[in-house]
Coordinates of C-alpha atoms and ligand atoms in Angstrom, one line a residue:
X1 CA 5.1 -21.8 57.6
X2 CA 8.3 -20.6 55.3
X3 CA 11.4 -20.8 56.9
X4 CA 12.0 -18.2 54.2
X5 CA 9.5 -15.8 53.1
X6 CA 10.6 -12.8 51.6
X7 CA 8.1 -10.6 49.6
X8 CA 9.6 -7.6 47.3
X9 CA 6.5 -4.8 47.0
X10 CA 6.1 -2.2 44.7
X11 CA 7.5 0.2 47.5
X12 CA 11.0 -1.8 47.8
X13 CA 11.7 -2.0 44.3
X14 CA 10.7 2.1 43.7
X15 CA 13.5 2.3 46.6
X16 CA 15.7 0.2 45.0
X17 CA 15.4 0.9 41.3
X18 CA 16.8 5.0 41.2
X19 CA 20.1 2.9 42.6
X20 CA 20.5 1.0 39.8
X21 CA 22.0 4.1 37.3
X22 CA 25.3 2.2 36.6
X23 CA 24.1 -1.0 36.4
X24 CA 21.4 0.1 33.8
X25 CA 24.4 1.9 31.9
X26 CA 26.6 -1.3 31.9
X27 CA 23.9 -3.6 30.1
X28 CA 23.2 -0.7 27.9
X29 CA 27.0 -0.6 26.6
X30 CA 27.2 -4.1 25.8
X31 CA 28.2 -4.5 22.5
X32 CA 25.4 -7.8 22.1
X33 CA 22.6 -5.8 23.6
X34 CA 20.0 -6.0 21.0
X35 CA 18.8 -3.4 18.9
X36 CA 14.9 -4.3 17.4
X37 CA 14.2 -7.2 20.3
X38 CA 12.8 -6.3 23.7
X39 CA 15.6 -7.3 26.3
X40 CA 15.6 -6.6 29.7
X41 CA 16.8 -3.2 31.0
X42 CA 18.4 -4.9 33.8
X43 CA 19.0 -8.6 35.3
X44 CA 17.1 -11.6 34.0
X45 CA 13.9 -12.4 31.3
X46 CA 11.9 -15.4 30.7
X47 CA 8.7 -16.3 29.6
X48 CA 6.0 -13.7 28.0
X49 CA 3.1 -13.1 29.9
X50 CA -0.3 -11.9 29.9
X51 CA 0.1 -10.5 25.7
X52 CA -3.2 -9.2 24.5
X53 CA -4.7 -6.0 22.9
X54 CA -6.9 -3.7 24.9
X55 CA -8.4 -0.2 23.6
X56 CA -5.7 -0.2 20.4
X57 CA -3.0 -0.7 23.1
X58 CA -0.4 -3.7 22.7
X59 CA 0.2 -5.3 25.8
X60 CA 3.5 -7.1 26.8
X61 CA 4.7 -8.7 29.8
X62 CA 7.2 -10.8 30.7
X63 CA 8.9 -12.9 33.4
X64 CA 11.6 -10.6 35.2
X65 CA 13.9 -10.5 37.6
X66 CA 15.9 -7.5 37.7
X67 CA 17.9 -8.3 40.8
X68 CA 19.6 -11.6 39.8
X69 CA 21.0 -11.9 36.1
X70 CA 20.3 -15.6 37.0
X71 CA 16.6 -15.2 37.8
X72 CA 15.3 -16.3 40.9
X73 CA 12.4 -14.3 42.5
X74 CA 10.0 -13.7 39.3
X75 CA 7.9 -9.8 39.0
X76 CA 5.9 -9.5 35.5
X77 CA 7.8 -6.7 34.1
X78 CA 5.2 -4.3 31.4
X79 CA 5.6 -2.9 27.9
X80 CA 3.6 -0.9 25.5
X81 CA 3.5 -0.8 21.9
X82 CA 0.9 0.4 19.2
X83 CA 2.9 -0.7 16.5
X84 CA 6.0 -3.2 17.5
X85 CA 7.8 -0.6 16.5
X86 CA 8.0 2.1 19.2
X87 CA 7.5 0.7 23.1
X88 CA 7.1 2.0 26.1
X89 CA 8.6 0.5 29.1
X90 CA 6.6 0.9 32.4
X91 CA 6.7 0.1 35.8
X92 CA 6.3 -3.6 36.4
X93 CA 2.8 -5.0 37.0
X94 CA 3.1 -8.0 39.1
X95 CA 5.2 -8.1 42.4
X96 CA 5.4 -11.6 44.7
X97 CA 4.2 -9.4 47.7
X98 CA 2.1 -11.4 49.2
X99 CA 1.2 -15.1 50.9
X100 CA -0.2 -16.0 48.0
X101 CA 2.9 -15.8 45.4
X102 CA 5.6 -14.7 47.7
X103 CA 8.3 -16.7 45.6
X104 CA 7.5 -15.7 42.2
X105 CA 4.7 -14.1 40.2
X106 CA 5.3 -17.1 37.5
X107 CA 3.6 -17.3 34.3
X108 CA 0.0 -16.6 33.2
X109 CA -2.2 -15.3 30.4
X110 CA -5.0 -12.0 29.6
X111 CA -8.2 -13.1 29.1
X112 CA -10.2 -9.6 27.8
X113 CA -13.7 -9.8 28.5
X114 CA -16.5 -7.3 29.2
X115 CA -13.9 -4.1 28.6
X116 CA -11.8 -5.4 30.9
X117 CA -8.5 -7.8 31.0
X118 CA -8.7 -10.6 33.5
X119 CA -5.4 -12.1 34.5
X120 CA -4.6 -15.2 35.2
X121 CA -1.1 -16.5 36.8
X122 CA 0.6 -19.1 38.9
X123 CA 1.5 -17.8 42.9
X124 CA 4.5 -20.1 43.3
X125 CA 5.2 -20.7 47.0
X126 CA 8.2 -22.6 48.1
X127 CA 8.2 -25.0 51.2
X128 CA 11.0 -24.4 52.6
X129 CA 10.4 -26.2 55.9
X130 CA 10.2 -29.8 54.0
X131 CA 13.0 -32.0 55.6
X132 CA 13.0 -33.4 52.0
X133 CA 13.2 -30.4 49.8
X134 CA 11.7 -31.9 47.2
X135 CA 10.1 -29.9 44.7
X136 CA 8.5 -32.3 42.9
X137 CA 5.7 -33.9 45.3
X138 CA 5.5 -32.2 48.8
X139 CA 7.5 -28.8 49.3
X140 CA 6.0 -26.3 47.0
X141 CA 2.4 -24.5 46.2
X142 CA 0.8 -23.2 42.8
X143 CA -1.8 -20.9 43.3
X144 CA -3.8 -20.1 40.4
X145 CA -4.5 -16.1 40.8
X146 CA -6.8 -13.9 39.4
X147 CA -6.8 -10.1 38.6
X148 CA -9.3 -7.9 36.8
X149 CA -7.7 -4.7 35.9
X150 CA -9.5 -1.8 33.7
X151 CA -6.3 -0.9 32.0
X152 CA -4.0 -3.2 32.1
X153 CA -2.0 -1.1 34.5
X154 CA -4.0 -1.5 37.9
X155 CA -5.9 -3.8 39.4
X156 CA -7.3 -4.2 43.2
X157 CA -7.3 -7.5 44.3
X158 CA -5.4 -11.0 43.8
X159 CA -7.9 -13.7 44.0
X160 CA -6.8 -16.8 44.9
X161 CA -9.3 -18.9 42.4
X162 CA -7.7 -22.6 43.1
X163 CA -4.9 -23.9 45.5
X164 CA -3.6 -27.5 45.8
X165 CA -6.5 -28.9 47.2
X166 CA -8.6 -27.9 43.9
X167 CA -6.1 -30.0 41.2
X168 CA -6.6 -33.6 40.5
X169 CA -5.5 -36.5 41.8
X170 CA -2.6 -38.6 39.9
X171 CA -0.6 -35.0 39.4
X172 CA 2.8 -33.9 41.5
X173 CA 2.9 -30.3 42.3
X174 CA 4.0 -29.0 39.3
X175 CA 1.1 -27.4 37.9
X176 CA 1.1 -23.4 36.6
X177 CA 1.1 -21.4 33.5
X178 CA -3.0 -20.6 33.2
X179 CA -4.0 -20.0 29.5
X180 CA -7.9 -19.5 28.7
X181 CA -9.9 -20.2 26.1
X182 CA -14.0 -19.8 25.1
X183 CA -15.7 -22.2 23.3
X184 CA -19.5 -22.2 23.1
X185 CA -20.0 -19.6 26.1
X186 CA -18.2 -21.9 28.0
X187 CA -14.4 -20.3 29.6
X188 CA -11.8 -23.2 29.4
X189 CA -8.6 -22.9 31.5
X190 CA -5.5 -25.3 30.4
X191 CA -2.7 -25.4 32.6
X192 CA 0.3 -27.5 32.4
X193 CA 1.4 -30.7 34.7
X194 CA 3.7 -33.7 35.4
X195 CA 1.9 -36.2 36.5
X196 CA 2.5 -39.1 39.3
X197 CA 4.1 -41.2 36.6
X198 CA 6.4 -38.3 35.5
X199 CA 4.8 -37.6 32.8
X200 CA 3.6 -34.2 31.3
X201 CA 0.2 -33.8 30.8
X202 CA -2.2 -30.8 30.3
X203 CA -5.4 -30.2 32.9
X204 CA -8.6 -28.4 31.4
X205 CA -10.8 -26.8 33.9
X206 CA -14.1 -24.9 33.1
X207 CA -15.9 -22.0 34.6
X208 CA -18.9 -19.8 34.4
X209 CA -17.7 -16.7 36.2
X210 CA -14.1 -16.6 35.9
X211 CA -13.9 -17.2 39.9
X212 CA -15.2 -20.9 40.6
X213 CA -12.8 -23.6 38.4
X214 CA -14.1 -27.6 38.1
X215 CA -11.5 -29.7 36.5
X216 CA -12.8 -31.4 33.5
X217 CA -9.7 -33.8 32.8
X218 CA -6.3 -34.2 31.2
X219 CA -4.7 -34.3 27.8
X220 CA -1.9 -36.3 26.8
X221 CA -0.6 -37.8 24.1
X222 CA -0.4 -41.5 23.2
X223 CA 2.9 -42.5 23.8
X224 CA 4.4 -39.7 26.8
X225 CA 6.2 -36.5 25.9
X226 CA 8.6 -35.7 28.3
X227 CA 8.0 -35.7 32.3
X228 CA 6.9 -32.2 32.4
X229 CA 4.6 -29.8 30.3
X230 CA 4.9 -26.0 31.1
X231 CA 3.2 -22.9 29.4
X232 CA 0.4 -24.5 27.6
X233 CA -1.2 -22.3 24.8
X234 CA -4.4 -24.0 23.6
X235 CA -6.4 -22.0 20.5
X236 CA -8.7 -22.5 17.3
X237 CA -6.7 -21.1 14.0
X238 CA -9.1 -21.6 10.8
X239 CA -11.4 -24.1 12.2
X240 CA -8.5 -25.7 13.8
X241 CA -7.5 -26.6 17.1
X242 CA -4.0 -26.5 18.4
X243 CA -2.5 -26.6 21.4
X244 CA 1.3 -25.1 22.0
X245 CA 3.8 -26.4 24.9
X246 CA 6.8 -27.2 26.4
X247 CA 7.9 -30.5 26.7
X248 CA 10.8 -31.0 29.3
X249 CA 13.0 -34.2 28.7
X250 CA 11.9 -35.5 25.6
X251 CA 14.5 -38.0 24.2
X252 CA 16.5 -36.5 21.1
X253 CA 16.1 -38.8 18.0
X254 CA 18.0 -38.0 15.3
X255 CA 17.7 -34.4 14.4
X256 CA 14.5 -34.0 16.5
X257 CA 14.6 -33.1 20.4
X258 CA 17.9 -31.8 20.1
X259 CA 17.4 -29.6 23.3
X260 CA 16.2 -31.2 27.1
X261 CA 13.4 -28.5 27.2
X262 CA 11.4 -28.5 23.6
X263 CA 8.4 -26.3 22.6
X264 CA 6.3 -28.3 19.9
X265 CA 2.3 -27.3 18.3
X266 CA -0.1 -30.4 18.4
X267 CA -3.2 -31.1 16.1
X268 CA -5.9 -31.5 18.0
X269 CA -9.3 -33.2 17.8
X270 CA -12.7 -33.1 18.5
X271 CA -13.8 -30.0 21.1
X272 CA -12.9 -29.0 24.2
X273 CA -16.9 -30.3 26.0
X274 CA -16.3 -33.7 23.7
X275 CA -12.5 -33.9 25.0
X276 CA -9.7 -32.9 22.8
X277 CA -7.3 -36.2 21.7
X278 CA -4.0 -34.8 20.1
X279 CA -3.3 -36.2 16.5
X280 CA 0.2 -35.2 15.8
X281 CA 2.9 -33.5 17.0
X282 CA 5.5 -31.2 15.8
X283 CA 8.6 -29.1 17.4
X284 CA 7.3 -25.6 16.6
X285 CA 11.5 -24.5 16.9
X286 CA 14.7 -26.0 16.1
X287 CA 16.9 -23.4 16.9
X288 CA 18.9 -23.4 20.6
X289 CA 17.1 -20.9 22.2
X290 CA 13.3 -20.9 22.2
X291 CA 11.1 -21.2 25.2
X292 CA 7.7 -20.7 26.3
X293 CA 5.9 -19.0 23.6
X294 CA 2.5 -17.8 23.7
X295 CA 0.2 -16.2 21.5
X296 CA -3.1 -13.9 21.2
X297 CA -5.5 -12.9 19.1
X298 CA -5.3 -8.7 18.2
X299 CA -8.7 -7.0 17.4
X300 CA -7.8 -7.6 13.8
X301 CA -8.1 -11.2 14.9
X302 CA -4.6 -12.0 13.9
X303 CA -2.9 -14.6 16.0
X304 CA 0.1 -13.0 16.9
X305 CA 3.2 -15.4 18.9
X306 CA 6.0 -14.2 20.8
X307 CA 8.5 -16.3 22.6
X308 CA 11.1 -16.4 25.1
X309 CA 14.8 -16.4 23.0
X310 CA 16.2 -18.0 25.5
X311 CA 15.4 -21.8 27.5
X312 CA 15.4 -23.1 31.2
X313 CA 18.9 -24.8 32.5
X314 CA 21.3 -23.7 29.7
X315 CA 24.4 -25.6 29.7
X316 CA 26.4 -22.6 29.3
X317 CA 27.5 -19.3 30.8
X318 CA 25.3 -16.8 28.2
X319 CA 28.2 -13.9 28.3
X320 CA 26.0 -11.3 28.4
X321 CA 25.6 -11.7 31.9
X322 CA 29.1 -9.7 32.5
X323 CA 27.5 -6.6 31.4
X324 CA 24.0 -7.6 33.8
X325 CA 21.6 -9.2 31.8
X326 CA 20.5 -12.5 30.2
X327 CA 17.9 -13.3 27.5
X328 CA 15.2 -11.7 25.2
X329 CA 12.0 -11.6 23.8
X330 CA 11.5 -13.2 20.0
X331 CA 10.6 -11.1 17.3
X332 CA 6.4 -10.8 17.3
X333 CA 5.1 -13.6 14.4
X334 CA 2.1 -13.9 13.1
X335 CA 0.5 -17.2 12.9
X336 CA -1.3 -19.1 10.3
X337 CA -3.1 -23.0 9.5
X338 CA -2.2 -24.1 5.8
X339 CA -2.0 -27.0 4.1
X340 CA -1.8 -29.1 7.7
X341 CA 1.4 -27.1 9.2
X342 CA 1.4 -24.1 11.4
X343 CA 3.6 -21.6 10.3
X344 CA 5.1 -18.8 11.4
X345 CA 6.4 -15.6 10.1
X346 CA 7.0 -11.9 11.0
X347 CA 4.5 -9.7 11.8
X348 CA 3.9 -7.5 8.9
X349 CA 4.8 -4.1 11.6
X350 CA 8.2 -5.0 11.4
X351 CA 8.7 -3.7 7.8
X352 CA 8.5 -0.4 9.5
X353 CA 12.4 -1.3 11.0
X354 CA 14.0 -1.1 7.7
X355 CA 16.6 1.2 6.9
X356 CA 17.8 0.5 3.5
X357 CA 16.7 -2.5 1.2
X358 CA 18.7 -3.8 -1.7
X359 CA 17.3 -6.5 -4.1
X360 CA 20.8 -8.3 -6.2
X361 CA 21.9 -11.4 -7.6
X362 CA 24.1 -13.9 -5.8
X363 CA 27.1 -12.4 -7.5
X364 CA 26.7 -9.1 -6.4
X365 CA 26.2 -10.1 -2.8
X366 CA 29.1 -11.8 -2.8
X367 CA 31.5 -9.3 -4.4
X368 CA 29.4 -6.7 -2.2
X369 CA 30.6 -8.1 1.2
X370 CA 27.5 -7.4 3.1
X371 CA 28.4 -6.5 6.7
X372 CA 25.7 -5.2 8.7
X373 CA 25.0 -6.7 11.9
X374 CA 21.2 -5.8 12.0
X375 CA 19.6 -7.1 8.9
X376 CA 16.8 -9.2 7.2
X377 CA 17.4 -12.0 4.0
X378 CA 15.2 -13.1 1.9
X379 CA 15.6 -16.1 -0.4
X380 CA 13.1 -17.2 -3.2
X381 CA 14.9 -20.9 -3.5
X382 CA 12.7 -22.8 -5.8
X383 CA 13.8 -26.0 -6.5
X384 CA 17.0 -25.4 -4.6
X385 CA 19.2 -28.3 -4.0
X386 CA 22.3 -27.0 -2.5
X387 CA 22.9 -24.1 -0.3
X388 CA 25.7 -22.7 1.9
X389 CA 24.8 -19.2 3.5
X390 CA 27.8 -17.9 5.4
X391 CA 26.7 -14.9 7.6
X392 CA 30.1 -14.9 9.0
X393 CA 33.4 -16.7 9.3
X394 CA 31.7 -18.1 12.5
X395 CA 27.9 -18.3 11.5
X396 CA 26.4 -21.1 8.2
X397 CA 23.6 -22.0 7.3
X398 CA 23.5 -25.6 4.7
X399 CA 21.1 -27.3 2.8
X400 CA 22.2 -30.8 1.4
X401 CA 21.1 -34.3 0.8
X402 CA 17.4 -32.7 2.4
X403 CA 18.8 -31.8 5.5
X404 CA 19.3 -27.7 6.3
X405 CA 21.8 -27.3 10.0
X406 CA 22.5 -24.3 11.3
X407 CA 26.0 -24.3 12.3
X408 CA 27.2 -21.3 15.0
X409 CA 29.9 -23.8 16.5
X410 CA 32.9 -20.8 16.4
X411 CA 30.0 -18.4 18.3
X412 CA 27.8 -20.2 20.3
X413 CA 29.6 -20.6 23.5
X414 CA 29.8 -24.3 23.4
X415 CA 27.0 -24.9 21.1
X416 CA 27.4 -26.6 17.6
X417 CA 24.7 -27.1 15.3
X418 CA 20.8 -28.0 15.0
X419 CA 19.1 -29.5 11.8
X420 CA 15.7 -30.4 10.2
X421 CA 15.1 -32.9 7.2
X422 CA 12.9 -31.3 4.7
X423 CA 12.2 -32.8 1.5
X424 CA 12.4 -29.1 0.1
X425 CA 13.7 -25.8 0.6
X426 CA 11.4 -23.1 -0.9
X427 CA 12.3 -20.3 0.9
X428 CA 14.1 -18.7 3.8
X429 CA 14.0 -15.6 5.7
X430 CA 16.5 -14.8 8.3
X431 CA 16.0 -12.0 11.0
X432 CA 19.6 -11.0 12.1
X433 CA 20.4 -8.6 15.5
X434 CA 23.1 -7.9 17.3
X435 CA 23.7 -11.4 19.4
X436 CA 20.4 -13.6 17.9
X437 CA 19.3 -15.1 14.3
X438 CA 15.5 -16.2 13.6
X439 CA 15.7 -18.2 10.5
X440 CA 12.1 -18.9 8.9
X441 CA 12.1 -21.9 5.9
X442 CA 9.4 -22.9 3.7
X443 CA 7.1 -20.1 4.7
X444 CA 7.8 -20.4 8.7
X445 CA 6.9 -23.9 8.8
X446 CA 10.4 -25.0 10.1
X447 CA 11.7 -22.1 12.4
X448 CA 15.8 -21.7 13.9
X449 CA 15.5 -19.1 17.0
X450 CA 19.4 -18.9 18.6
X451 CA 21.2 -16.3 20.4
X452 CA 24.9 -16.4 18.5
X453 CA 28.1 -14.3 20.4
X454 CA 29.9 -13.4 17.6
X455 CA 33.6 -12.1 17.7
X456 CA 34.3 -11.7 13.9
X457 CA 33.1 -9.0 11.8
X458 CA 29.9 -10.0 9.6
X459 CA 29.9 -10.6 5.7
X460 CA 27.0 -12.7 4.0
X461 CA 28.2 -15.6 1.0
X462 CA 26.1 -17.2 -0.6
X463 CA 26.4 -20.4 -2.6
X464 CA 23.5 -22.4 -4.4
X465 CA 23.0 -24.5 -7.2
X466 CA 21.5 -22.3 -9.4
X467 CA 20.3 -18.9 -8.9
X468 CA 18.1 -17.7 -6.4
X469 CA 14.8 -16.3 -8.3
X470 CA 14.8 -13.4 -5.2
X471 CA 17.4 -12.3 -3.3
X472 CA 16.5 -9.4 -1.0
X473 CA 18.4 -7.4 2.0
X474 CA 17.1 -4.8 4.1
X475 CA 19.6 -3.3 6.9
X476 CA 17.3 -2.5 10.0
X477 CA 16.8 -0.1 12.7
X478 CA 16.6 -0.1 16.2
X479 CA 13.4 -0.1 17.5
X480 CA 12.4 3.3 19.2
Ligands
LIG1 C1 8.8 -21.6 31.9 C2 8.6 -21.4 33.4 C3 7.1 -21.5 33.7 C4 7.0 -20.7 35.0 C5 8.0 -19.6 34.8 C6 8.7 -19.2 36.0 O1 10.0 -21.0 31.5 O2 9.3 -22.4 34.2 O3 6.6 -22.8 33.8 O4 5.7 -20.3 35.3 O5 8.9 -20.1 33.9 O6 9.5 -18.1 35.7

């Protein structure tokens, strides 16, 4: 059936991996490998996958491909943590070994349920026999796979739970990224879709026993987002409903849409039986790298968001990929529904990374020269006008005339500068590492995610109109 078909077990990359020694040593003596984000130990990282909490136990996997820098043939690579802080790296979970998934173990989700984690992901299967290569309509297959696994570590089976003749009619064959949801004892799967009209759209399917999937229908929006929707994340936050996603090709207006691919949070109505309608429709990130988040609740019940720091189809060479590797996990943020805005902030944990912490007026900072590279800020800004936050000779950050831009045009390889209008800037909160910046405003309702290459050393200036009421810095560790 495949002209190509070319499976990579568990046994060929155990052969492979004890080869790799110098190649492992030459992406760990890059000078931009980062210090408190998970990056990859080797090759290529997308998307988070499968993130849940099981007996205490953090879990973390991601899209990987450790044998191409430019990532082609996706396995789920596998983390630990207890604390964000200290992770274990294991094995990786997910190989496409079989018929099923042979050209990528893509994206999917943990569902926990009855002490154990159910997995959910796409098998993508490429036709390569199509005369027409085409992508889009008749050469490829999504399977929708499940695995039950004890322990988040093994699992028996894959069970092929829907193939191409189970989706709806009116959709290409774009369809993958499986996210679950329960609502009144009913299990809801969302997966994301372009449609026949190039449109992106979301499908909802139901089930009973995790096995047997009937579609229920689609959600859109009123006037189309984009021609494709990918990595849906659909979830109740305080009563709420929300749905996160990635929007591909959405036209930029103004300072909105800036990037081809998008990630944006919808309000949502009504329920998921009456038929969700979306009621607005925010980018959740305005930064140049952010991708394919997806969140979870802990058993605290926090909702708890990580996302890929990198995005599909960069128009630029990323330079780490002349020491082996490309792309990172985000810092882990914790979500929250106020006043009609999702925000998003740090996960508490991550106080555990600081080093040292000064609190100091704007005059000291400046006459202090402030030139770590691995640092937090914190602003208290009320009633700020005016701001210029230089974090380098390369890196600013601006607030004027109610627009804040984030300009890293001498360090982004050929990337300038991304803004927001906000009527007011409260606050801000900057996570700085090695070769990224996540810059949170006005509590985390406006969020910058970038990777920035700089060549010059770091100092932090600050100008405002007035004094900032807190000004805080704390130089971080590495994480363990
Ligand atoms: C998003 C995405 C997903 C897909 C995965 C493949 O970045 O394209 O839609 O499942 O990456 O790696």
């Amino acid at each position: 059936m495949f002209q190509k078909y070319s499976p990579v077990t568990r046994a060929d990359y155990q052969r492979w991996i004890p080869t790799q020694d110098a190649a492992i040593r030459r992406v760990q003596s890059d000078p931009r490998a980062l210090r408190y984000h998970l990056m990859p130990r080797l090759g290529w990282l997308n998307d988070p996958n499968g993130l849940c909490q099981f007996h205490g136990i953090y879990h973390i996997y991601y899209q990987y491909d450790p044998f191409d820098v430019n990532g082609d043939l996706k396995l789920w690579a596998h983390l630990t943590t207890t604390d964000f802080i200290h992770y274990e790296e294991h094995e990786p979970f997910l190989f496409p070994d079989s018929a099923l998934d042979a050209h990528g173990a893509y994206s999917g989700s943990a569902f926990v349920k009855d002490d154990q984690i159910h997995f959910f992901y796409t098998g993508n299967i490429k036709l390569f026999d199509r005369p027409d290569h085409d992508y889009i309509h008749s050469g490829r297959v999504a399977n929708t796979i499940h695995l039950v696994s004890p322990d988040g570590f093994q699992f028996e089976r894959k069970e092929l739970v829907m193939g191409m003749e189970d989706y709806p009619e009116g959709f290409t064959q774009h369809i993958r990224d499986p996210k679950l949801i329960e609502e009144d004892g009913v299990t809801y799967m969302v997966q994301g879709t372009r449609d026949d009209d190039d449109h992106g759209a979301l499908l909802l399917f139901s089930s009973d026993d995790l096995s047997h999937w009937q579609y229920r229908y689609a959600l859109r929006t009123k006037e189309p987002l984009g021609y494709m929707w990918e990595c849906p994340d659909l979830f109740v936050l305080d009563g709420q409903h929300l749905l996160i996603t990635c929007p591909q090709g959405v036209p930029t207006q103004g300072a909105d849409y800036a990037n081809v691919h998008s990630c944006v949070w919808m309000q949502l109505s009504h329920t998921l039986a009456d038929g969700l309608t979306v009621e607005t429709v925010h980018q959740l990130d305005r930064g140049f790298d952010f991708y394919a988040p997806q969140s979870f609740a802990d058993e605290q019940g926090r909702r708890i968001l990580i996302g890929w720091m990198g995005i599909p189809d960069a128009d630029y060479t990323n330079p780490t990929t002349d020491h082996g590797w490309q792309h990172a996990l985000t810092i882990p943020r914790l979500l929250s529904w106020k006043d009609g805005m999702l925000h998003q902030q740090p996960l508490p944990e991550l106080e555990g990374l600081r080093r040292e912490s000064w609190q100091m007026d704007v005059e000291a900072l400046n006459a202090r020269g402030f030139d770590e590279e691995c640092y937090e800020l914190e602003l208290q800004l009320d009633g700020c006008k005016q701001l210029t936050l230089s974090l380098s000779e390369e890196i600013r950050l601006t607030y004027q005339d109610q627009l804040f831009t984030l300009d890293i045009t001498a360090c982004g390889c050929g990337r300038t500068t991304r803004s927001v209008h906000l009527a007011q800037l409260h606050d801000l909160h900057l996570f700085s590492d090695t070769s990224s910046l996540e810059v949170f405003l006005n509590e985390g309702s406006e969020v910058f995610t970038t990777r920035i290459y700089p060549t010059r050393p770091r100092c932090v200036k600050l100008k405002t109109e007035g004094q900032p009421a807190i000004l805080r810095l704390h130089a971080l560790s590495a994480h363990q």
